Amino acid sequence: MNRRTNKRGWTFSFQLSTQHRTLRLKSLFIIMAASPTSPILTSSLSSSIISLASTAPIPVGLTDAEALSGRLLFAIPKKGRLHEKCLNILSGADIQFRRHARLDVALVLNLPIALIFLPASDIPSFVGKGNVDLGITGHDVILESEMEEHITEVLKLGFGKCALQVQVPEQGPIKTVEDLAGKRVVTSFEVLAGKYFAEMDERLGLMKDGKERTRIEYVGGSVEAACSLGLADGIVDLVESGDTMRAAGLHAIATLLNTEAALIKSTRPKPNRPAELSTLIDLITSRIAGVVAASKYVICQYNVSRDLLSAATAVTPGRRAATVSPLEESGWVAVSSMVEKKNIASIMDELTKIGAQDILTFNLDNCRV
């Protein structure tokens, strides 16, 4: 196994067995072929990829940029907390593909799209620099990459919700974030944590008079272990449920930001991109928006006497208006309305109190609202 590290500290592994070469190499070669001037890859790494790829058996149709020509490039997190949710979004949007084992490029079967599976932390750079057209990643990752000026967050996706928090030992002497100023902070978010504590250091006067500033140290994972191992006085990390932090004896003393997954596109797309691909971006955005909306709503149907209709539709007004249909039984109507899934139990309780009967709910697979 050979390892190479580029200037940004990314390590790439190449398995040289003639029967089982790492196929991730092929995907990087494809992206590089589609964007030969990409600033993401250093020249030394590019040379290594070309040299190794020339000896590796690459599937037919994926050997050069021709396979990606005329296709919209859509970056998807290849693993981690967002990966499975992204696959569900793609399925709901009827983006059909087959991904070969270990290969990080998949051609969509029913649309002119190529899915590029990348680390979520790299997606803002590829999108912001125009190497790919669309991507899904976390809002926190966009800010950490400092690419927000080159990226448009087209749509919030409603999953991957976390908080980037300052955490310290629950039984320790540090009670407020000001107590942590001038001490050691470990994080995977050097940029965001650095800006946050630099502003606090300046506010507290630590930027002058020779006082020691807050020291930000980077670790790539298991950040929650840093305090117990003596590496840090506090940490900055993403928190979802908080169970991991509580298990490590930590608690939050400040929140830097709240984040969730977002669909993003570049503010500086390739100048030679075909017009039909720009139209395709709008189509995919509309489809994904429909999947997201469907996950938030259900259809609520019930029967109610006409004299109680006003009270019932006040509880279920729908997106625009409830659908009301007369029943064969005189004085009764059937009502159908979209309601928020998170409120459905209380809505059904209210309808029951009003006098509605035969109350049913139906999940939505997709919609356009």
mmCIF file of C-alpha atoms in Angstrom:
data_model
loop_
_atom_site.group_PDB
_atom_site.id
_atom_site.type_symbol
_atom_site.label_atom_id
_atom_site.label_comp_id
_atom_site.label_asym_id
_atom_site.label_seq_id
_atom_site.Cartn_x
_atom_site.Cartn_y
_atom_site.Cartn_z
ATOM 1 C CA MET A 1 0.000 0.000 0.000
ATOM 2 C CA ASN A 2 1.486 3.354 -1.085
ATOM 3 C CA ARG A 3 0.392 6.627 0.503
ATOM 4 C CA ARG A 4 0.823 10.147 -0.858
ATOM 5 C CA THR A 5 -0.077 13.361 0.926
ATOM 6 C CA ASN A 6 -0.766 16.571 -0.977
ATOM 7 C CA LYS A 7 -0.209 20.143 0.215
ATOM 8 C CA ARG A 8 -3.574 20.322 1.946
ATOM 9 C CA GLY A 9 -2.740 17.294 4.054
ATOM 10 C CA TRP A 10 -5.055 14.858 2.256
ATOM 11 C CA THR A 11 -3.694 11.309 2.157
ATOM 12 C CA PHE A 12 -4.482 9.071 -0.799
ATOM 13 C CA SER A 13 -3.879 5.306 -0.670
ATOM 14 C CA PHE A 14 -3.030 3.218 -3.709
ATOM 15 C CA GLN A 15 -3.275 -0.584 -3.520
ATOM 16 C CA LEU A 16 -0.929 -1.957 -6.152
ATOM 17 C CA SER A 17 -2.140 -5.554 -6.320
ATOM 18 C CA THR A 18 -2.671 -6.427 -9.983
ATOM 19 C CA GLN A 19 -6.028 -8.016 -9.152
ATOM 20 C CA HIS A 20 -7.439 -5.532 -6.638
ATOM 21 C CA ARG A 21 -6.323 -1.968 -7.399
ATOM 22 C CA THR A 22 -8.185 0.666 -5.439
ATOM 23 C CA LEU A 23 -10.952 1.995 -7.680
ATOM 24 C CA ARG A 24 -11.064 5.332 -5.895
ATOM 25 C CA LEU A 25 -8.004 6.159 -7.981
ATOM 26 C CA LYS A 26 -10.097 5.785 -11.130
ATOM 27 C CA SER A 27 -12.722 8.226 -9.891
ATOM 28 C CA LEU A 28 -10.133 10.873 -9.143
ATOM 29 C CA PHE A 29 -8.679 10.343 -12.608
ATOM 30 C CA ILE A 30 -12.132 10.851 -14.164
ATOM 31 C CA ILE A 31 -12.759 14.105 -12.287
ATOM 32 C CA MET A 32 -9.297 15.326 -13.176
ATOM 33 C CA ALA A 33 -9.889 14.462 -16.836
ATOM 34 C CA ALA A 34 -13.156 16.409 -16.820
ATOM 35 C CA SER A 35 -11.478 19.378 -15.113
ATOM 36 C CA PRO A 36 -7.774 19.193 -16.054
ATOM 37 C CA THR A 37 -7.052 22.635 -14.603
ATOM 38 C CA SER A 38 -8.654 21.862 -11.247
ATOM 39 C CA PRO A 39 -6.773 23.635 -8.442
ATOM 40 C CA ILE A 40 -7.909 20.932 -6.034
ATOM 41 C CA LEU A 41 -5.254 18.474 -7.226
ATOM 42 C CA THR A 42 -1.569 19.329 -6.984
ATOM 43 C CA SER A 43 0.626 18.652 -10.000
ATOM 44 C CA SER A 44 2.625 15.988 -8.181
ATOM 45 C CA LEU A 45 -0.512 14.130 -7.149
ATOM 46 C CA SER A 46 -1.929 14.470 -10.672
ATOM 47 C CA SER A 47 1.198 12.857 -12.115
ATOM 48 C CA SER A 48 0.932 9.990 -9.650
ATOM 49 C CA ILE A 49 -2.715 9.392 -10.499
ATOM 50 C CA ILE A 50 -2.062 9.380 -14.250
ATOM 51 C CA SER A 51 0.877 7.004 -13.833
ATOM 52 C CA LEU A 52 -1.009 4.525 -11.676
ATOM 53 C CA ALA A 53 -4.278 4.796 -13.621
ATOM 54 C CA SER A 54 -2.508 3.856 -16.841
ATOM 55 C CA THR A 55 -1.797 0.392 -15.391
ATOM 56 C CA ALA A 56 -5.195 -0.149 -13.729
ATOM 57 C CA PRO A 57 -8.100 -1.927 -15.465
ATOM 58 C CA ILE A 58 -10.787 0.767 -15.745
ATOM 59 C CA PRO A 59 -14.417 -0.118 -16.669
ATOM 60 C CA VAL A 60 -15.359 0.585 -20.282
ATOM 61 C CA GLY A 61 -16.958 4.009 -20.696
ATOM 62 C CA LEU A 62 -15.293 5.558 -17.657
ATOM 63 C CA THR A 63 -11.767 5.928 -18.959
ATOM 64 C CA ASP A 64 -11.811 9.605 -19.907
ATOM 65 C CA ALA A 65 -13.762 12.841 -19.946
ATOM 66 C CA GLU A 66 -15.990 11.603 -22.775
ATOM 67 C CA ALA A 67 -18.004 9.588 -20.240
ATOM 68 C CA LEU A 68 -18.870 12.823 -18.399
ATOM 69 C CA SER A 69 -19.284 15.043 -21.454
ATOM 70 C CA GLY A 70 -22.739 16.602 -21.648
ATOM 71 C CA ARG A 71 -23.645 15.417 -18.154
ATOM 72 C CA LEU A 72 -24.487 17.435 -15.069
ATOM 73 C CA LEU A 73 -21.944 16.623 -12.332
ATOM 74 C CA PHE A 74 -23.673 16.142 -8.971
ATOM 75 C CA ALA A 75 -21.473 15.650 -5.868
ATOM 76 C CA ILE A 76 -22.839 13.395 -3.115
ATOM 77 C CA PRO A 77 -21.230 12.588 0.285
ATOM 78 C CA LYS A 78 -19.594 9.198 -0.130
ATOM 79 C CA LYS A 79 -20.049 8.167 3.519
ATOM 80 C CA GLY A 80 -20.842 9.572 6.941
ATOM 81 C CA ARG A 81 -23.978 10.949 8.556
ATOM 82 C CA LEU A 82 -25.381 12.456 5.328
ATOM 83 C CA HIS A 83 -24.763 9.571 2.917
ATOM 84 C CA GLU A 84 -27.834 7.369 3.465
ATOM 85 C CA LYS A 85 -30.204 10.342 3.585
ATOM 86 C CA CYS A 86 -28.791 11.565 0.278
ATOM 87 C CA LEU A 87 -29.435 8.186 -1.330
ATOM 88 C CA ASN A 88 -33.055 8.395 -0.155
ATOM 89 C CA ILE A 89 -33.348 11.877 -1.686
ATOM 90 C CA LEU A 90 -31.966 10.622 -5.006
ATOM 91 C CA SER A 91 -34.388 7.699 -5.008
ATOM 92 C CA GLY A 92 -37.347 9.958 -4.254
ATOM 93 C CA ALA A 93 -36.305 12.301 -7.074
ATOM 94 C CA ASP A 94 -36.189 9.324 -9.500
ATOM 95 C CA ILE A 95 -32.461 9.662 -10.124
ATOM 96 C CA GLN A 96 -31.646 6.091 -11.133
ATOM 97 C CA PHE A 97 -28.073 4.822 -11.069
ATOM 98 C CA ARG A 98 -25.879 1.827 -10.420
ATOM 99 C CA ARG A 99 -22.679 2.398 -8.517
ATOM 100 C CA HIS A 100 -19.890 -0.098 -9.093
ATOM 101 C CA ALA A 101 -18.163 -1.353 -5.958
ATOM 102 C CA ARG A 102 -15.521 1.118 -4.730
ATOM 103 C CA LEU A 103 -16.023 3.386 -7.738
ATOM 104 C CA ASP A 104 -16.754 7.007 -6.866
ATOM 105 C CA VAL A 105 -18.455 7.934 -10.158
ATOM 106 C CA ALA A 106 -21.885 6.647 -11.200
ATOM 107 C CA LEU A 107 -23.679 7.537 -14.430
ATOM 108 C CA VAL A 108 -27.409 8.178 -13.988
ATOM 109 C CA LEU A 109 -29.466 5.903 -16.225
ATOM 110 C CA ASN A 110 -32.508 8.084 -16.917
ATOM 111 C CA LEU A 111 -31.025 11.605 -16.929
ATOM 112 C CA PRO A 112 -27.808 13.206 -18.271
ATOM 113 C CA ILE A 113 -26.229 13.307 -14.804
ATOM 114 C CA ALA A 114 -23.053 11.831 -13.322
ATOM 115 C CA LEU A 115 -22.947 11.358 -9.568
ATOM 116 C CA ILE A 116 -19.537 12.056 -8.017
ATOM 117 C CA PHE A 117 -19.120 10.536 -4.552
ATOM 118 C CA LEU A 118 -16.765 12.714 -2.491
ATOM 119 C CA PRO A 119 -16.000 13.397 1.182
ATOM 120 C CA ALA A 120 -18.610 15.886 2.417
ATOM 121 C CA SER A 121 -15.836 18.274 3.487
ATOM 122 C CA ASP A 122 -14.490 18.455 -0.089
ATOM 123 C CA ILE A 123 -17.792 19.107 -1.855
ATOM 124 C CA PRO A 124 -17.897 22.910 -1.246
ATOM 125 C CA SER A 125 -14.493 23.302 -2.922
ATOM 126 C CA PHE A 126 -15.483 21.267 -5.979
ATOM 127 C CA VAL A 127 -18.796 23.126 -6.330
ATOM 128 C CA GLY A 128 -17.437 26.588 -5.488
ATOM 129 C CA LYS A 129 -14.650 26.300 -8.053
ATOM 130 C CA GLY A 130 -16.996 25.048 -10.756
ATOM 131 C CA ASN A 131 -15.557 21.526 -10.996
ATOM 132 C CA VAL A 132 -19.012 20.068 -10.345
ATOM 133 C CA ASP A 133 -22.405 21.676 -10.917
ATOM 134 C CA LEU A 134 -24.460 20.607 -7.892
ATOM 135 C CA GLY A 135 -23.719 19.111 -4.501
ATOM 136 C CA ILE A 136 -25.176 18.136 -1.157
ATOM 137 C CA THR A 137 -23.264 18.888 2.025
ATOM 138 C CA GLY A 138 -23.685 20.508 5.429
ATOM 139 C CA HIS A 139 -23.990 24.256 5.978
ATOM 140 C CA ASP A 140 -21.177 23.968 8.544
ATOM 141 C CA VAL A 141 -18.851 22.445 5.946
ATOM 142 C CA ILE A 142 -19.542 25.314 3.529
ATOM 143 C CA LEU A 143 -18.558 27.881 6.154
ATOM 144 C CA GLU A 144 -15.515 25.882 7.262
ATOM 145 C CA SER A 145 -14.264 25.691 3.670
ATOM 146 C CA GLU A 146 -14.683 29.491 3.318
ATOM 147 C CA MET A 147 -16.436 28.972 -0.012
ATOM 148 C CA GLU A 148 -19.742 30.671 0.858
ATOM 149 C CA GLU A 149 -19.059 33.555 -1.562
ATOM 150 C CA HIS A 150 -18.812 31.090 -4.450
ATOM 151 C CA ILE A 151 -21.771 28.899 -3.491
ATOM 152 C CA THR A 152 -25.534 29.357 -3.520
ATOM 153 C CA GLU A 153 -27.482 27.280 -1.014
ATOM 154 C CA VAL A 154 -30.414 26.406 -3.248
ATOM 155 C CA LEU A 155 -32.459 24.368 -0.796
ATOM 156 C CA LYS A 156 -32.284 23.295 2.838
ATOM 157 C CA LEU A 157 -32.968 19.579 2.989
ATOM 158 C CA GLY A 158 -34.260 19.129 6.531
ATOM 159 C CA PHE A 159 -31.842 16.384 7.599
ATOM 160 C CA GLY A 160 -28.369 16.256 9.104
ATOM 161 C CA LYS A 161 -29.404 18.831 11.698
ATOM 162 C CA CYS A 162 -26.665 19.480 14.252
ATOM 163 C CA ALA A 163 -25.244 22.246 16.402
ATOM 164 C CA LEU A 164 -21.578 23.273 16.382
ATOM 165 C CA GLN A 165 -20.910 23.739 20.076
ATOM 166 C CA VAL A 166 -18.183 24.539 22.561
ATOM 167 C CA GLN A 167 -18.022 21.660 25.047
ATOM 168 C CA VAL A 168 -16.022 21.383 28.286
ATOM 169 C CA PRO A 169 -15.760 18.805 31.103
ATOM 170 C CA GLU A 170 -18.931 18.952 33.176
ATOM 171 C CA GLN A 171 -17.021 18.599 36.443
ATOM 172 C CA GLY A 172 -14.194 20.945 35.442
ATOM 173 C CA PRO A 173 -13.419 24.531 36.482
ATOM 174 C CA ILE A 174 -14.544 26.115 33.177
ATOM 175 C CA LYS A 175 -18.148 27.291 33.418
ATOM 176 C CA THR A 176 -18.450 29.886 30.644
ATOM 177 C CA VAL A 177 -16.905 30.318 27.217
ATOM 178 C CA GLU A 178 -15.010 33.348 28.562
ATOM 179 C CA ASP A 179 -13.296 31.026 31.057
ATOM 180 C CA LEU A 180 -11.928 29.081 28.086
ATOM 181 C CA ALA A 181 -10.267 32.137 26.518
ATOM 182 C CA GLY A 182 -6.482 31.827 26.426
ATOM 183 C CA LYS A 183 -6.588 28.063 26.881
ATOM 184 C CA ARG A 184 -6.411 25.026 24.572
ATOM 185 C CA VAL A 185 -9.292 24.146 22.251
ATOM 186 C CA VAL A 186 -9.289 21.040 20.047
ATOM 187 C CA THR A 187 -11.563 20.799 17.006
ATOM 188 C CA SER A 188 -12.050 19.534 13.462
ATOM 189 C CA PHE A 189 -13.374 23.006 12.563
ATOM 190 C CA GLU A 190 -10.222 25.126 12.671
ATOM 191 C CA VAL A 191 -11.630 28.009 10.625
ATOM 192 C CA LEU A 192 -14.929 28.440 12.476
ATOM 193 C CA ALA A 193 -13.411 27.863 15.905
ATOM 194 C CA GLY A 194 -10.478 30.146 15.073
ATOM 195 C CA LYS A 195 -12.760 33.017 14.052
ATOM 196 C CA TYR A 196 -15.007 32.550 17.076
ATOM 197 C CA PHE A 197 -12.206 32.588 19.640
ATOM 198 C CA ALA A 198 -10.236 35.317 17.831
ATOM 199 C CA GLU A 199 -13.253 37.621 18.194
ATOM 200 C CA MET A 200 -13.612 36.651 21.839
ATOM 201 C CA ASP A 201 -9.888 37.121 22.530
ATOM 202 C CA GLU A 202 -10.069 40.607 21.024
ATOM 203 C CA ARG A 203 -13.161 41.450 23.059
ATOM 204 C CA LEU A 204 -11.462 40.288 26.255
ATOM 205 C CA GLY A 205 -8.223 42.132 25.483
ATOM 206 C CA LEU A 206 -6.089 39.044 24.895
ATOM 207 C CA MET A 207 -4.890 40.368 21.519
ATOM 208 C CA LYS A 208 -2.618 42.903 23.182
ATOM 209 C CA ASP A 209 -0.352 43.370 26.202
ATOM 210 C CA GLY A 210 1.364 40.046 25.472
ATOM 211 C CA LYS A 211 -1.461 37.958 26.920
ATOM 212 C CA GLU A 212 -1.746 34.377 25.766
ATOM 213 C CA ARG A 213 -4.413 33.849 23.130
ATOM 214 C CA THR A 214 -6.695 30.850 22.790
ATOM 215 C CA ARG A 215 -4.840 28.026 21.046
ATOM 216 C CA ILE A 216 -6.775 26.090 18.405
ATOM 217 C CA GLU A 217 -5.475 22.595 17.643
ATOM 218 C CA TYR A 218 -6.786 20.319 14.888
ATOM 219 C CA VAL A 219 -7.716 16.644 15.202
ATOM 220 C CA GLY A 220 -9.507 14.687 12.507
ATOM 221 C CA GLY A 221 -11.825 12.611 14.690
ATOM 222 C CA SER A 222 -12.803 11.488 18.208
ATOM 223 C CA VAL A 223 -12.652 15.127 19.274
ATOM 224 C CA GLU A 224 -14.648 14.339 22.431
ATOM 225 C CA ALA A 225 -11.692 12.348 23.832
ATOM 226 C CA ALA A 226 -9.310 15.336 23.778
ATOM 227 C CA CYS A 227 -10.210 16.698 27.216
ATOM 228 C CA SER A 228 -9.997 13.382 29.072
ATOM 229 C CA LEU A 229 -6.623 12.666 27.430
ATOM 230 C CA GLY A 230 -5.213 16.016 28.538
ATOM 231 C CA LEU A 231 -4.905 17.448 25.037
ATOM 232 C CA ALA A 232 -7.472 20.225 25.504
ATOM 233 C CA ASP A 233 -9.336 22.312 28.040
ATOM 234 C CA GLY A 234 -12.369 22.414 25.743
ATOM 235 C CA ILE A 235 -13.512 21.293 22.310
ATOM 236 C CA VAL A 236 -15.604 22.562 19.405
ATOM 237 C CA ASP A 237 -17.555 19.845 17.610
ATOM 238 C CA LEU A 238 -20.865 18.968 15.970
ATOM 239 C CA VAL A 239 -23.519 17.703 18.358
ATOM 240 C CA GLU A 240 -26.668 15.917 17.208
ATOM 241 C CA SER A 241 -28.295 14.127 20.157
ATOM 242 C CA GLY A 242 -25.566 14.945 22.686
ATOM 243 C CA ASP A 243 -25.240 11.324 23.827
ATOM 244 C CA THR A 244 -21.587 11.039 22.773
ATOM 245 C CA MET A 245 -20.645 14.216 24.624
ATOM 246 C CA ARG A 246 -22.479 13.177 27.793
ATOM 247 C CA ALA A 247 -20.765 9.784 27.683
ATOM 248 C CA ALA A 248 -17.425 11.632 27.533
ATOM 249 C CA GLY A 249 -18.386 13.764 30.551
ATOM 250 C CA LEU A 250 -18.792 16.961 28.510
ATOM 251 C CA HIS A 251 -21.499 19.609 28.329
ATOM 252 C CA ALA A 252 -22.156 22.619 26.099
ATOM 253 C CA ILE A 253 -21.318 26.177 27.168
ATOM 254 C CA ALA A 254 -21.847 27.919 23.802
ATOM 255 C CA THR A 255 -23.270 27.274 20.320
ATOM 256 C CA LEU A 256 -21.424 28.656 17.294
ATOM 257 C CA LEU A 257 -24.099 27.766 14.738
ATOM 258 C CA ASN A 258 -26.925 25.397 13.835
ATOM 259 C CA THR A 259 -26.538 23.448 10.628
ATOM 260 C CA GLU A 260 -28.295 21.037 8.289
ATOM 261 C CA ALA A 261 -27.726 19.526 4.865
ATOM 262 C CA ALA A 262 -28.244 21.765 1.844
ATOM 263 C CA LEU A 263 -28.391 21.455 -1.929
ATOM 264 C CA ILE A 264 -25.755 23.806 -3.344
ATOM 265 C CA LYS A 265 -24.649 25.125 -6.726
ATOM 266 C CA SER A 266 -21.733 27.259 -7.896
ATOM 267 C CA THR A 267 -21.977 31.016 -8.419
ATOM 268 C CA ARG A 268 -19.337 30.677 -11.135
ATOM 269 C CA PRO A 269 -20.283 27.673 -13.295
ATOM 270 C CA LYS A 270 -18.217 26.614 -16.270
ATOM 271 C CA PRO A 271 -18.665 29.176 -19.078
ATOM 272 C CA ASN A 272 -19.084 26.448 -21.696
ATOM 273 C CA ARG A 273 -21.813 24.564 -19.821
ATOM 274 C CA PRO A 274 -24.688 23.695 -22.208
ATOM 275 C CA ALA A 275 -27.913 25.626 -21.615
ATOM 276 C CA GLU A 276 -29.885 22.407 -21.186
ATOM 277 C CA LEU A 277 -27.789 21.540 -18.124
ATOM 278 C CA SER A 278 -28.822 24.815 -16.466
ATOM 279 C CA THR A 279 -32.439 23.815 -17.099
ATOM 280 C CA LEU A 280 -31.663 20.396 -15.629
ATOM 281 C CA ILE A 281 -30.453 22.054 -12.410
ATOM 282 C CA ASP A 282 -33.890 23.670 -12.035
ATOM 283 C CA LEU A 283 -35.589 20.327 -12.711
ATOM 284 C CA ILE A 284 -33.509 18.464 -10.123
ATOM 285 C CA THR A 285 -34.049 21.248 -7.582
ATOM 286 C CA SER A 286 -37.817 21.020 -8.110
ATOM 287 C CA ARG A 287 -37.783 17.246 -7.712
ATOM 288 C CA ILE A 288 -35.711 17.336 -4.545
ATOM 289 C CA ALA A 289 -37.889 20.121 -3.110
ATOM 290 C CA GLY A 290 -40.878 17.845 -3.693
ATOM 291 C CA VAL A 291 -39.220 14.980 -1.828
ATOM 292 C CA VAL A 292 -38.324 17.281 1.077
ATOM 293 C CA ALA A 293 -41.863 18.691 1.263
ATOM 294 C CA ALA A 294 -43.353 15.192 1.134
ATOM 295 C CA SER A 295 -41.260 14.194 4.141
ATOM 296 C CA LYS A 296 -42.729 17.069 6.152
ATOM 297 C CA TYR A 297 -46.426 16.622 5.332
ATOM 298 C CA VAL A 298 -49.164 13.990 5.402
ATOM 299 C CA ILE A 299 -52.658 13.959 3.923
ATOM 300 C CA CYS A 300 -55.365 14.086 6.577
ATOM 301 C CA GLN A 301 -58.861 12.978 5.538
ATOM 302 C CA TYR A 302 -62.018 12.940 7.634
ATOM 303 C CA ASN A 303 -65.787 13.260 7.526
ATOM 304 C CA VAL A 304 -67.558 16.057 9.367
ATOM 305 C CA SER A 305 -71.038 17.556 9.479
ATOM 306 C CA ARG A 306 -71.391 20.708 7.403
ATOM 307 C CA ASP A 307 -72.275 22.857 10.417
ATOM 308 C CA LEU A 308 -68.875 21.963 11.975
ATOM 309 C CA LEU A 309 -66.921 22.471 8.754
ATOM 310 C CA SER A 310 -65.589 25.940 9.594
ATOM 311 C CA ALA A 311 -64.205 24.778 12.939
ATOM 312 C CA ALA A 312 -62.644 21.672 11.373
ATOM 313 C CA THR A 313 -60.969 23.470 8.461
ATOM 314 C CA ALA A 314 -59.557 26.021 10.896
ATOM 315 C CA VAL A 315 -57.564 23.088 12.325
ATOM 316 C CA THR A 316 -56.659 21.724 8.862
ATOM 317 C CA PRO A 317 -56.485 24.749 6.532
ATOM 318 C CA GLY A 318 -54.131 22.985 4.100
ATOM 319 C CA ARG A 319 -51.378 24.618 2.089
ATOM 320 C CA ARG A 320 -53.841 26.759 0.145
ATOM 321 C CA ALA A 321 -57.272 25.494 1.168
ATOM 322 C CA ALA A 322 -58.815 22.216 2.256
ATOM 323 C CA THR A 323 -60.540 20.045 -0.354
ATOM 324 C CA VAL A 324 -64.219 19.615 0.587
ATOM 325 C CA SER A 325 -66.520 17.087 -1.109
ATOM 326 C CA PRO A 326 -70.204 16.418 -0.318
ATOM 327 C CA LEU A 327 -71.201 12.958 0.930
ATOM 328 C CA GLU A 328 -74.342 11.079 -0.048
ATOM 329 C CA GLU A 329 -75.540 11.464 3.521
ATOM 330 C CA SER A 330 -77.228 14.834 3.710
ATOM 331 C CA GLY A 331 -75.445 17.474 5.785
ATOM 332 C CA TRP A 332 -72.054 15.723 5.756
ATOM 333 C CA VAL A 333 -68.841 16.433 3.835
ATOM 334 C CA ALA A 334 -65.465 14.762 3.333
ATOM 335 C CA VAL A 335 -62.390 16.913 3.928
ATOM 336 C CA SER A 336 -58.849 16.312 2.654
ATOM 337 C CA SER A 337 -55.933 18.526 3.638
ATOM 338 C CA MET A 338 -52.130 18.579 3.823
ATOM 339 C CA VAL A 339 -50.931 18.945 7.408
ATOM 340 C CA GLU A 340 -47.470 18.991 8.968
ATOM 341 C CA LYS A 341 -46.386 15.515 9.979
ATOM 342 C CA LYS A 342 -44.892 16.708 13.265
ATOM 343 C CA ASN A 343 -48.305 18.024 14.398
ATOM 344 C CA ILE A 344 -50.535 15.194 13.205
ATOM 345 C CA ALA A 345 -51.292 13.657 16.614
ATOM 346 C CA SER A 346 -52.500 16.935 18.139
ATOM 347 C CA ILE A 347 -54.449 17.774 14.947
ATOM 348 C CA MET A 348 -56.305 14.454 15.107
ATOM 349 C CA ASP A 349 -57.075 15.122 18.776
ATOM 350 C CA GLU A 350 -58.542 18.533 17.898
ATOM 351 C CA LEU A 351 -60.641 17.103 15.067
ATOM 352 C CA THR A 352 -62.028 14.438 17.382
ATOM 353 C CA LYS A 353 -63.032 17.093 19.926
ATOM 354 C CA ILE A 354 -64.771 19.108 17.206
ATOM 355 C CA GLY A 355 -66.799 16.077 16.115
ATOM 356 C CA ALA A 356 -65.003 14.866 12.991
ATOM 357 C CA GLN A 357 -65.233 11.143 12.241
ATOM 358 C CA ASP A 358 -63.349 8.521 10.227
ATOM 359 C CA ILE A 359 -60.074 10.444 10.551
ATOM 360 C CA LEU A 360 -57.288 8.972 8.392
ATOM 361 C CA THR A 361 -53.746 10.003 7.496
ATOM 362 C CA PHE A 362 -51.644 9.035 4.459
ATOM 363 C CA ASN A 363 -47.928 9.480 3.940
ATOM 364 C CA LEU A 364 -46.659 11.261 0.831
ATOM 365 C CA ASP A 365 -43.893 9.842 -1.348
ATOM 366 C CA ASN A 366 -43.504 12.976 -3.440
ATOM 367 C CA CYS A 367 -45.278 16.217 -4.258
ATOM 368 C CA ARG A 368 -44.940 19.634 -5.885
ATOM 369 C CA VAL A 369 -46.071 22.439 -3.620
#
